[in-house]
Amino acid sequence: MSNTQQVISPIDGSVYLERSYAQPEQVDRALDLACRAQKKWRRRPLAERKALCRKAVQAFVSNKDTIAQELCWQMGRPIRYAAGEVDSFAERAEYMIDHADAALAPLQQDEKAGFIRYISREPVGVVLVIAPWNYPLHTPINVIVPALLAGNSVLLKHSSQTPLCAERICQAFAQAGLPEGVLQYLHMDHQCTEALVASGQVNHVAFTGSVAAGRNIEQAAAGQFIGVGLELGGKDPAYIRADADLEYAIESTVDGAFFNSGQSCCGLERIYVHESVYDAYVAGFVALTKAYHLGRSDDPNTTLGPMVRASAAEFVRQQIVEALGQGAVAHIDPKTFLMDQPGSPYMAPQVLTQVDHSMRVMTEESFGPVVGIMKVANDEQAISLMNDSDLGLTAAIFTQDIDTGMALGDQIETGTLFINRCDYLDPALAWTGVKNTGRGCTLSSLGFEALTQAKSYHIKTKL
């Protein structure tokens, strides 16, 4: 196996940059430094940790234009949207900083004469963050900032498609004055990463990626008695009720399906529409989809960029071909999107109807610009179909009857329920999933819990 990773840009297939993989001795040195640095870092007052993290966020945002360009070339995000992830990076980080005092405060127990009793939240130690390529700024910051605020040190391993993101994040924290060793990046292959997880030398692993890769991480961590947070796949549904505001629902769900070329864990992949509004909804959805501009990510006019690699696009194309062979109807002619070429990462969006759950495109994660739309007769059928999945990250209901929408939401097996929106992450809410989507959560006050461990103080003051 080569010791060099190449980033092949989906824009033009060129080698955008190369990085050497860390060797075992480099990993050992980084781990030793992280352990030593953490022992000092945890003793720094929370106020100092907060101030340093805030300064790091400011340093990161000040480099927004460069980071956006690099993001565009590494993973294909259209340049018109790339800077938005930098802004969201800051929003999430600032939220966690602002709420750290309450989240990390000791839990005081009821007064008991002659005793002082409380539970403190201690750092777990060294946290390994394994970040994906599709949202390479959003996802790691969900863990990095609360981990540092809690007094941990962090090792950051990014996807081999987006190594510059790891470097830019660490650069910003170093610029802010973070002590050496508290936050480090490592460019590692899968084998080295799994060996680090299995080493027993890290205390918590936060992984975002596929279900299959998540199983590998969990197996590597088995027997180490460490925390493992897994944010894995999604096959997220939406239900358009008869009373939905159709124009608003169409606009929201088209964006929810095709933003980032459909390469979002919480992107919409299947939509169920009440039969009374089905025809109007499909017509509007198709018309808006046809307005997308497929093109190079560095073109400011592009609203739909290439997928991350040609093989990913081919996987989605095969799902579509298979569904068409089973009776599905395609509403988009790929030839009208000039850059769509078989064998390339440039792929036109596709809208399928006459689909059902015998088709892979309705049950298996696509992670690309395709969505299936099914007609349903009532709420009960919609909920049953929405729950017919081994994944459960988010689900959306579009309705003007909020009370009924919330009651239906109680029946949906999902980590986040949206009503009249989709494909959005609010840092005040726990980001979590059910079933094979994984376990654990990030963000909100709950996002600190996996990064800390309880320590009880039972002090007798009167002898």
GROMACS .gro file of C-alpha atoms in nm, residues 48-437:
model
  390
   48GLU     CA    1  -0.953   3.032   2.975
   49ARG     CA    2  -1.051   2.731   2.767
   50LYS     CA    3  -1.361   2.915   2.645
   51ALA     CA    4  -1.166   3.228   2.555
   52LEU     CA    5  -0.909   3.030   2.362
   53CYS     CA    6  -1.173   2.834   2.170
   54ARG     CA    7  -1.356   3.155   2.083
   55LYS     CA    8  -1.033   3.308   1.957
   56ALA     CA    9  -0.969   2.998   1.745
   57VAL     CA   10  -1.313   3.024   1.585
   58GLN     CA   11  -1.244   3.386   1.497
   59ALA     CA   12  -0.911   3.289   1.342
   60PHE     CA   13  -1.081   3.016   1.139
   61VAL     CA   14  -1.355   3.244   1.009
   62SER     CA   15  -1.101   3.512   0.913
   63ASN     CA   16  -0.967   3.263   0.659
   64LYS     CA   17  -1.312   3.185   0.518
   65ASP     CA   18  -1.249   3.261   0.152
   66THR     CA   19  -0.942   3.037   0.131
   67ILE     CA   20  -1.110   2.755   0.320
   68ALA     CA   21  -1.416   2.777   0.093
   69GLN     CA   22  -1.199   2.748  -0.218
   70GLU     CA   23  -1.016   2.449  -0.074
   71LEU     CA   24  -1.345   2.284   0.021
   72CYS     CA   25  -1.477   2.337  -0.328
   73TRP     CA   26  -1.177   2.166  -0.487
   74GLN     CA   27  -1.143   1.884  -0.237
   75MET     CA   28  -1.499   1.749  -0.230
   76GLY     CA   29  -1.695   1.938  -0.495
   77ARG     CA   30  -1.914   2.176  -0.293
   78PRO     CA   31  -2.028   2.458  -0.526
   79ILE     CA   32  -1.832   2.770  -0.443
   80ARG     CA   33  -2.151   2.970  -0.396
   81TYR     CA   34  -2.232   2.750  -0.094
   82ALA     CA   35  -1.888   2.652   0.037
   83ALA     CA   36  -1.841   2.953   0.266
   84GLY     CA   37  -2.170   2.869   0.435
   85GLU     CA   38  -2.011   2.571   0.605
   86VAL     CA   39  -1.749   2.799   0.759
   87ASP     CA   40  -2.027   3.015   0.901
   88SER     CA   41  -2.209   2.710   1.038
   89PHE     CA   42  -1.881   2.588   1.188
   90ALA     CA   43  -1.867   2.912   1.383
   91GLU     CA   44  -2.235   2.898   1.483
   92ARG     CA   45  -2.202   2.551   1.631
   93ALA     CA   46  -1.875   2.627   1.807
   94GLU     CA   47  -2.005   2.951   1.958
   95TYR     CA   48  -2.318   2.778   2.085
   96MET     CA   49  -2.115   2.514   2.268
   97ILE     CA   50  -1.882   2.778   2.410
   98ASP     CA   51  -2.174   2.988   2.533
   99HIS     CA   52  -2.337   2.692   2.707
  100ALA     CA   53  -2.027   2.523   2.849
  101ASP     CA   54  -2.060   2.666   3.200
  102ALA     CA   55  -2.403   2.516   3.254
  103ALA     CA   56  -2.323   2.190   3.076
  104LEU     CA   57  -2.004   2.129   3.273
  105ALA     CA   58  -2.120   2.258   3.611
  106PRO     CA   59  -2.113   2.011   3.901
  107LEU     CA   60  -2.444   1.848   3.987
  108GLN     CA   61  -2.524   1.964   4.338
  109GLN     CA   62  -2.731   1.727   4.548
  110ASP     CA   63  -2.994   1.811   4.807
  111GLU     CA   64  -2.856   1.945   5.132
  112LYS     CA   65  -2.779   1.687   5.397
  113ALA     CA   66  -2.665   1.799   5.741
  114GLY     CA   67  -2.297   1.735   5.797
  115PHE     CA   68  -2.221   1.650   5.434
  116ILE     CA   69  -2.120   1.806   5.106
  117ARG     CA   70  -2.230   1.600   4.808
  118TYR     CA   71  -2.191   1.671   4.439
  119ILE     CA   72  -2.100   1.510   4.109
  120SER     CA   73  -1.832   1.670   3.896
  121ARG     CA   74  -1.786   1.624   3.522
  122GLU     CA   75  -1.430   1.513   3.456
  123PRO     CA   76  -1.266   1.495   3.111
  124VAL     CA   77  -1.232   1.145   2.969
  125GLY     CA   78  -0.876   1.205   2.841
  126VAL     CA   79  -0.780   1.172   2.473
  127VAL     CA   80  -1.062   1.198   2.219
  128LEU     CA   81  -1.019   1.067   1.865
  129VAL     CA   82  -1.240   1.243   1.609
  130ILE     CA   83  -1.280   1.067   1.272
  131ALA     CA   84  -1.440   1.313   1.033
  132PRO     CA   85  -1.610   1.257   0.694
  133TRP     CA   86  -1.560   1.435   0.364
  134ASN     CA   87  -1.919   1.545   0.295
  135TYR     CA   88  -1.935   1.801   0.579
  136PRO     CA   89  -1.572   1.814   0.684
  137LEU     CA   90  -1.606   2.131   0.893
  138HIS     CA   91  -1.951   2.086   1.047
  139THR     CA   92  -1.904   1.735   1.173
  140PRO     CA   93  -1.570   1.750   1.359
  141ILE     CA   94  -1.640   2.082   1.530
  142ASN     CA   95  -1.948   1.924   1.691
  143VAL     CA   96  -1.702   1.723   1.903
  144ILE     CA   97  -1.376   1.918   1.899
  145VAL     CA   98  -1.500   2.226   2.083
  146PRO     CA   99  -1.696   2.052   2.361
  147ALA     CA  100  -1.411   1.804   2.403
  148LEU     CA  101  -1.159   2.085   2.451
  149LEU     CA  102  -1.393   2.282   2.675
  150ALA     CA  103  -1.434   1.975   2.895
  151GLY     CA  104  -1.055   1.949   2.937
  152ASN     CA  105  -0.975   1.672   2.690
  153SER     CA  106  -0.709   1.663   2.423
  154VAL     CA  107  -0.811   1.575   2.067
  155LEU     CA  108  -0.660   1.378   1.780
  156LEU     CA  109  -0.829   1.465   1.450
  157LYS     CA  110  -0.835   1.225   1.159
  158HIS     CA  111  -1.010   1.352   0.846
  159SER     CA  112  -1.121   1.166   0.538
  160SER     CA  113  -0.842   1.125   0.284
  161GLN     CA  114  -1.056   1.339   0.052
  162THR     CA  115  -1.042   1.646   0.278
  163PRO     CA  116  -0.708   1.653   0.465
  164LEU     CA  117  -0.673   2.030   0.432
  165CYS     CA  118  -0.978   2.075   0.654
  166ALA     CA  119  -0.800   1.904   0.942
  167GLU     CA  120  -0.493   2.117   0.885
  168ARG     CA  121  -0.692   2.442   0.873
  169ILE     CA  122  -0.881   2.362   1.195
  170CYS     CA  123  -0.562   2.280   1.384
  171GLN     CA  124  -0.390   2.584   1.237
  172ALA     CA  125  -0.663   2.814   1.371
  173PHE     CA  126  -0.639   2.671   1.722
  174ALA     CA  127  -0.260   2.695   1.717
  175GLN     CA  128  -0.289   3.056   1.603
  176ALA     CA  129  -0.520   3.121   1.897
  177GLY     CA  130  -0.256   2.993   2.138
  178LEU     CA  131  -0.375   2.642   2.215
  179PRO     CA  132  -0.090   2.457   2.392
  180GLU     CA  133   0.105   2.212   2.183
  181GLY     CA  134  -0.043   1.864   2.177
  182VAL     CA  135  -0.395   1.955   2.288
  183LEU     CA  136  -0.529   1.938   1.931
  184GLN     CA  137  -0.338   1.750   1.660
  185TYR     CA  138  -0.428   1.609   1.319
  186LEU     CA  139  -0.311   1.276   1.183
  187HIS     CA  140  -0.343   1.168   0.820
  188MET     CA  141  -0.398   0.793   0.858
  189ASP     CA  142  -0.519   0.506   0.643
  190HIS     CA  143  -0.801   0.278   0.761
  191GLN     CA  144  -0.567   0.015   0.901
  192CYS     CA  145  -0.372   0.263   1.110
  193THR     CA  146  -0.692   0.430   1.230
  194GLU     CA  147  -0.843   0.104   1.346
  195ALA     CA  148  -0.517   0.010   1.517
  196LEU     CA  149  -0.528   0.340   1.710
  197VAL     CA  150  -0.887   0.272   1.817
  198ALA     CA  151  -0.787  -0.078   1.930
  199SER     CA  152  -0.476   0.041   2.113
  200GLY     CA  153  -0.655   0.128   2.435
  201GLN     CA  154  -0.466   0.459   2.436
  202VAL     CA  155  -0.761   0.679   2.337
  203ASN     CA  156  -1.053   0.727   2.571
  204HIS     CA  157  -1.335   0.815   2.335
  205VAL     CA  158  -1.390   0.781   1.960
  206ALA     CA  159  -1.630   1.001   1.765
  207PHE     CA  160  -1.685   0.858   1.418
  208THR     CA  161  -1.899   0.979   1.128
  209GLY     CA  162  -1.928   0.761   0.820
  210SER     CA  163  -2.094   0.456   0.672
  211VAL     CA  164  -2.269   0.181   0.865
  212ALA     CA  165  -2.008  -0.072   0.750
  213ALA     CA  166  -1.719   0.148   0.863
  214GLY     CA  167  -1.898   0.214   1.192
  215ARG     CA  168  -1.912  -0.159   1.258
  216ASN     CA  169  -1.537  -0.179   1.198
  217ILE     CA  170  -1.477   0.101   1.449
  218GLU     CA  171  -1.701  -0.064   1.707
  219GLN     CA  172  -1.523  -0.397   1.660
  220ALA     CA  173  -1.183  -0.230   1.694
  221ALA     CA  174  -1.294  -0.068   2.020
  222ALA     CA  175  -1.436  -0.391   2.164
  223GLY     CA  176  -1.278  -0.482   2.494
  224GLN     CA  177  -1.110  -0.143   2.540
  225PHE     CA  178  -1.391  -0.007   2.763
  226ILE     CA  179  -1.391   0.328   2.586
  227GLY     CA  180  -1.675   0.546   2.466
  228VAL     CA  181  -1.771   0.526   2.101
  229GLY     CA  182  -2.003   0.773   1.929
  230LEU     CA  183  -2.126   0.665   1.587
  231GLU     CA  184  -2.308   0.888   1.338
  232LEU     CA  185  -2.373   0.658   1.046
  233GLY     CA  186  -2.613   0.637   0.753
  234GLY     CA  187  -2.948   0.790   0.677
  235LYS     CA  188  -3.241   0.718   0.445
  236ASP     CA  189  -3.441   1.014   0.560
  237PRO     CA  190  -3.810   1.046   0.472
  238ALA     CA  191  -4.057   1.331   0.439
  239TYR     CA  192  -4.435   1.322   0.443
  240ILE     CA  193  -4.640   1.585   0.261
  241ARG     CA  194  -4.984   1.590   0.422
  242ALA     CA  195  -5.299   1.699   0.239
  243ASP     CA  196  -5.301   2.032   0.424
  244ALA     CA  197  -4.936   2.121   0.354
  245ASP     CA  198  -4.842   2.455   0.201
  246LEU     CA  199  -4.737   2.297  -0.129
  247GLU     CA  200  -4.525   2.580  -0.266
  248TYR     CA  201  -4.327   2.597   0.057
  249ALA     CA  202  -4.303   2.218   0.088
  250ILE     CA  203  -4.176   2.180  -0.268
  251GLU     CA  204  -3.909   2.445  -0.224
  252SER     CA  205  -3.794   2.296   0.107
  253THR     CA  206  -3.787   1.933  -0.002
  254VAL     CA  207  -3.614   1.992  -0.335
  255ASP     CA  208  -3.335   2.169  -0.148
  256GLY     CA  209  -3.338   1.896   0.118
  257ALA     CA  210  -3.295   1.629  -0.146
  258PHE     CA  211  -3.033   1.787  -0.371
  259PHE     CA  212  -2.818   2.020  -0.163
  260ASN     CA  213  -2.456   1.902  -0.165
  261SER     CA  214  -2.553   1.679  -0.460
  262GLY     CA  215  -2.757   1.470  -0.220
  263GLN     CA  216  -2.445   1.377  -0.025
  264SER     CA  217  -2.590   1.452   0.316
  265CYS     CA  218  -2.663   1.201   0.592
  266CYS     CA  219  -2.981   1.393   0.670
  267GLY     CA  220  -3.072   1.470   0.308
  268LEU     CA  221  -3.416   1.359   0.191
  269GLU     CA  222  -3.405   1.034  -0.004
  270ARG     CA  223  -3.772   0.928  -0.001
  271ILE     CA  224  -4.089   1.136   0.004
  272TYR     CA  225  -4.446   1.024   0.073
  273VAL     CA  226  -4.727   1.249  -0.052
  274HIS     CA  227  -5.097   1.239   0.027
  275GLU     CA  228  -5.292   1.132  -0.280
  276SER     CA  229  -5.502   1.450  -0.285
  277VAL     CA  230  -5.198   1.671  -0.352
  278TYR     CA  231  -4.968   1.414  -0.513
  279ASP     CA  232  -4.995   1.527  -0.877
  280ALA     CA  233  -4.949   1.895  -0.796
  281TYR     CA  234  -4.657   1.821  -0.566
  282VAL     CA  235  -4.475   1.602  -0.818
  283ALA     CA  236  -4.526   1.857  -1.097
  284GLY     CA  237  -4.384   2.137  -0.885
  285PHE     CA  238  -4.098   1.924  -0.753
  286VAL     CA  239  -3.991   1.821  -1.105
  287ALA     CA  240  -4.014   2.176  -1.238
  288LEU     CA  241  -3.793   2.313  -0.962
  289THR     CA  242  -3.543   2.029  -1.000
  290LYS     CA  243  -3.507   2.110  -1.369
  291ALA     CA  244  -3.396   2.461  -1.273
  292TYR     CA  245  -3.073   2.332  -1.116
  293HIS     CA  246  -2.747   2.411  -1.293
  294LEU     CA  247  -2.506   2.116  -1.298
  295GLY     CA  248  -2.152   2.234  -1.341
  296ARG     CA  249  -1.800   2.276  -1.207
  297SER     CA  250  -1.790   2.358  -0.839
  298ASP     CA  251  -1.567   2.660  -0.898
  299ASP     CA  252  -1.829   2.819  -1.127
  300PRO     CA  253  -2.035   3.072  -0.925
  301ASN     CA  254  -2.341   2.984  -1.136
  302THR     CA  255  -2.334   2.617  -1.035
  303THR     CA  256  -2.607   2.503  -0.798
  304LEU     CA  257  -2.538   2.129  -0.832
  305GLY     CA  258  -2.175   2.022  -0.830
  306PRO     CA  259  -2.016   1.686  -0.907
  307MET     CA  260  -2.038   1.398  -0.667
  308VAL     CA  261  -1.724   1.329  -0.470
  309ARG     CA  262  -1.601   1.063  -0.713
  310ALA     CA  263  -1.714   0.878  -1.022
  311SER     CA  264  -1.768   0.551  -0.836
  312ALA     CA  265  -2.018   0.721  -0.602
  313ALA     CA  266  -2.213   0.853  -0.900
  314GLU     CA  267  -2.206   0.511  -1.063
  315PHE     CA  268  -2.357   0.354  -0.751
  316VAL     CA  269  -2.651   0.595  -0.766
  317ARG     CA  270  -2.692   0.546  -1.140
  318GLN     CA  271  -2.715   0.171  -1.086
  319GLN     CA  272  -2.986   0.220  -0.823
  320ILE     CA  273  -3.182   0.426  -1.075
  321VAL     CA  274  -3.137   0.176  -1.359
  322GLU     CA  275  -3.248  -0.106  -1.133
  323ALA     CA  276  -3.557   0.088  -1.018
  324LEU     CA  277  -3.654   0.170  -1.376
  325GLY     CA  278  -3.630  -0.198  -1.459
  326GLN     CA  279  -3.873  -0.267  -1.175
  327GLY     CA  280  -4.130  -0.017  -1.301
  328ALA     CA  281  -4.022   0.321  -1.168
  329VAL     CA  282  -4.074   0.630  -1.382
  330ALA     CA  283  -3.797   0.889  -1.428
  331HIS     CA  284  -3.900   1.253  -1.464
  332ILE     CA  285  -3.563   1.404  -1.554
  333ASP     CA  286  -3.382   1.348  -1.884
  334PRO     CA  287  -3.012   1.349  -1.788
  335LYS     CA  288  -2.925   1.474  -2.137
  336THR     CA  289  -3.076   1.812  -2.051
  337PHE     CA  290  -2.795   1.853  -1.796
  338LEU     CA  291  -2.502   1.890  -2.034
  339MET     CA  292  -2.227   1.789  -1.794
  340ASP     CA  293  -2.392   1.460  -1.699
  341GLN     CA  294  -2.167   1.193  -1.846
  342PRO     CA  295  -2.166   0.819  -1.771
  343GLY     CA  296  -1.851   0.729  -1.584
  344SER     CA  297  -1.800   1.080  -1.447
  345PRO     CA  298  -1.885   1.232  -1.108
  346TYR     CA  299  -2.112   1.484  -1.280
  347MET     CA  300  -2.462   1.348  -1.238
  348ALA     CA  301  -2.798   1.506  -1.313
  349PRO     CA  302  -3.059   1.507  -1.037
  350GLN     CA  303  -3.329   1.246  -1.076
  351VAL     CA  304  -3.689   1.226  -0.955
  352LEU     CA  305  -3.856   0.885  -0.956
  353THR     CA  306  -4.222   0.798  -0.913
  354GLN     CA  307  -4.407   0.466  -0.926
  355VAL     CA  308  -4.155   0.347  -0.671
  356ASP     CA  309  -4.207   0.111  -0.379
  357HIS     CA  310  -4.010  -0.054  -0.103
  358SER     CA  311  -3.910  -0.352  -0.313
  359MET     CA  312  -3.662  -0.117  -0.482
  360ARG     CA  313  -3.316  -0.045  -0.340
  361VAL     CA  314  -3.355   0.324  -0.418
  362MET     CA  315  -3.626   0.340  -0.149
  363THR     CA  316  -3.454   0.128   0.114
  364GLU     CA  317  -3.076   0.153   0.067
  365GLU     CA  318  -2.886   0.475   0.130
  366SER     CA  319  -2.821   0.647  -0.203
  367PHE     CA  320  -2.610   0.942  -0.090
  368GLY     CA  321  -2.660   1.115  -0.422
  369PRO     CA  322  -2.897   1.335  -0.623
  370VAL     CA  323  -3.194   1.099  -0.653
  371VAL     CA  324  -3.525   1.091  -0.468
  372GLY     CA  325  -3.823   0.857  -0.488
  373ILE     CA  326  -4.176   0.995  -0.441
  374MET     CA  327  -4.464   0.767  -0.338
  375LYS     CA  328  -4.838   0.836  -0.318
  376VAL     CA  329  -5.007   0.747   0.013
  377ALA     CA  330  -5.373   0.732   0.111
  378ASN     CA  331  -5.351   0.849   0.471
  379ASP     CA  332  -5.134   0.932   0.771
  380GLU     CA  333  -5.118   0.570   0.886
  381GLN     CA  334  -4.972   0.448   0.558
  382ALA     CA  335  -4.720   0.732   0.551
  383ILE     CA  336  -4.596   0.661   0.905
  384SER     CA  337  -4.568   0.289   0.833
  385LEU     CA  338  -4.355   0.354   0.525
  386MET     CA  339  -4.142   0.614   0.699
  387ASN     CA  340  -4.060   0.361   0.970
  388ASP     CA  341  -3.984   0.086   0.718
  389SER     CA  342  -3.607   0.138   0.731
  390ASP     CA  343  -3.311   0.013   0.931
  391LEU     CA  344  -3.187   0.373   0.952
  392GLY     CA  345  -3.328   0.666   1.147
  393LEU     CA  346  -3.149   1.001   1.148
  394THR     CA  347  -3.418   1.259   1.065
  395ALA     CA  348  -3.774   1.265   0.935
  396ALA     CA  349  -3.991   1.555   0.819
  397ILE     CA  350  -4.363   1.624   0.810
  398PHE     CA  351  -4.512   1.914   0.616
  399THR     CA  352  -4.848   2.021   0.753
  400GLN     CA  353  -5.037   2.327   0.872
  401ASP     CA  354  -5.183   2.128   1.162
  402ILE     CA  355  -4.895   2.142   1.407
  403ASP     CA  356  -5.068   1.944   1.681
  404THR     CA  357  -5.144   1.655   1.446
  405GLY     CA  358  -4.793   1.677   1.302
  406MET     CA  359  -4.642   1.645   1.649
  407ALA     CA  360  -4.869   1.352   1.734
  408LEU     CA  361  -4.763   1.176   1.415
  409GLY     CA  362  -4.402   1.259   1.494
  410ASP     CA  363  -4.431   1.068   1.820
  411GLN     CA  364  -4.485   0.755   1.611
  412ILE     CA  365  -4.183   0.802   1.384
  413GLU     CA  366  -3.861   0.616   1.465
  414THR     CA  367  -3.604   0.891   1.419
  415GLY     CA  368  -3.336   1.093   1.594
  416THR     CA  369  -3.476   1.430   1.488
  417LEU     CA  370  -3.831   1.516   1.385
  418PHE     CA  371  -3.880   1.819   1.162
  419ILE     CA  372  -4.213   1.985   1.098
  420ASN     CA  373  -4.220   2.222   0.800
  421ARG     CA  374  -3.845   2.206   0.746
  422CYS     CA  375  -3.576   1.945   0.676
  423ASP     CA  376  -3.204   1.889   0.635
  424TYR     CA  377  -3.101   2.129   0.911
  425LEU     CA  378  -2.904   2.100   1.231
  426ASP     CA  379  -2.982   2.324   1.528
  427PRO     CA  380  -2.689   2.328   1.773
  428ALA     CA  381  -2.932   2.366   2.064
  429LEU     CA  382  -3.074   2.021   1.989
  430ALA     CA  383  -2.909   1.682   2.026
  431TRP     CA  384  -2.784   1.540   1.697
  432THR     CA  385  -2.851   1.169   1.723
  433GLY     CA  386  -3.006   0.872   1.547
  434VAL     CA  387  -3.175   0.540   1.604
  435LYS     CA  388  -3.141   0.190   1.458
  436ASN     CA  389  -2.835   0.147   1.232
  437THR     CA  390  -2.783   0.522   1.215
   0.00000   0.00000   0.00000
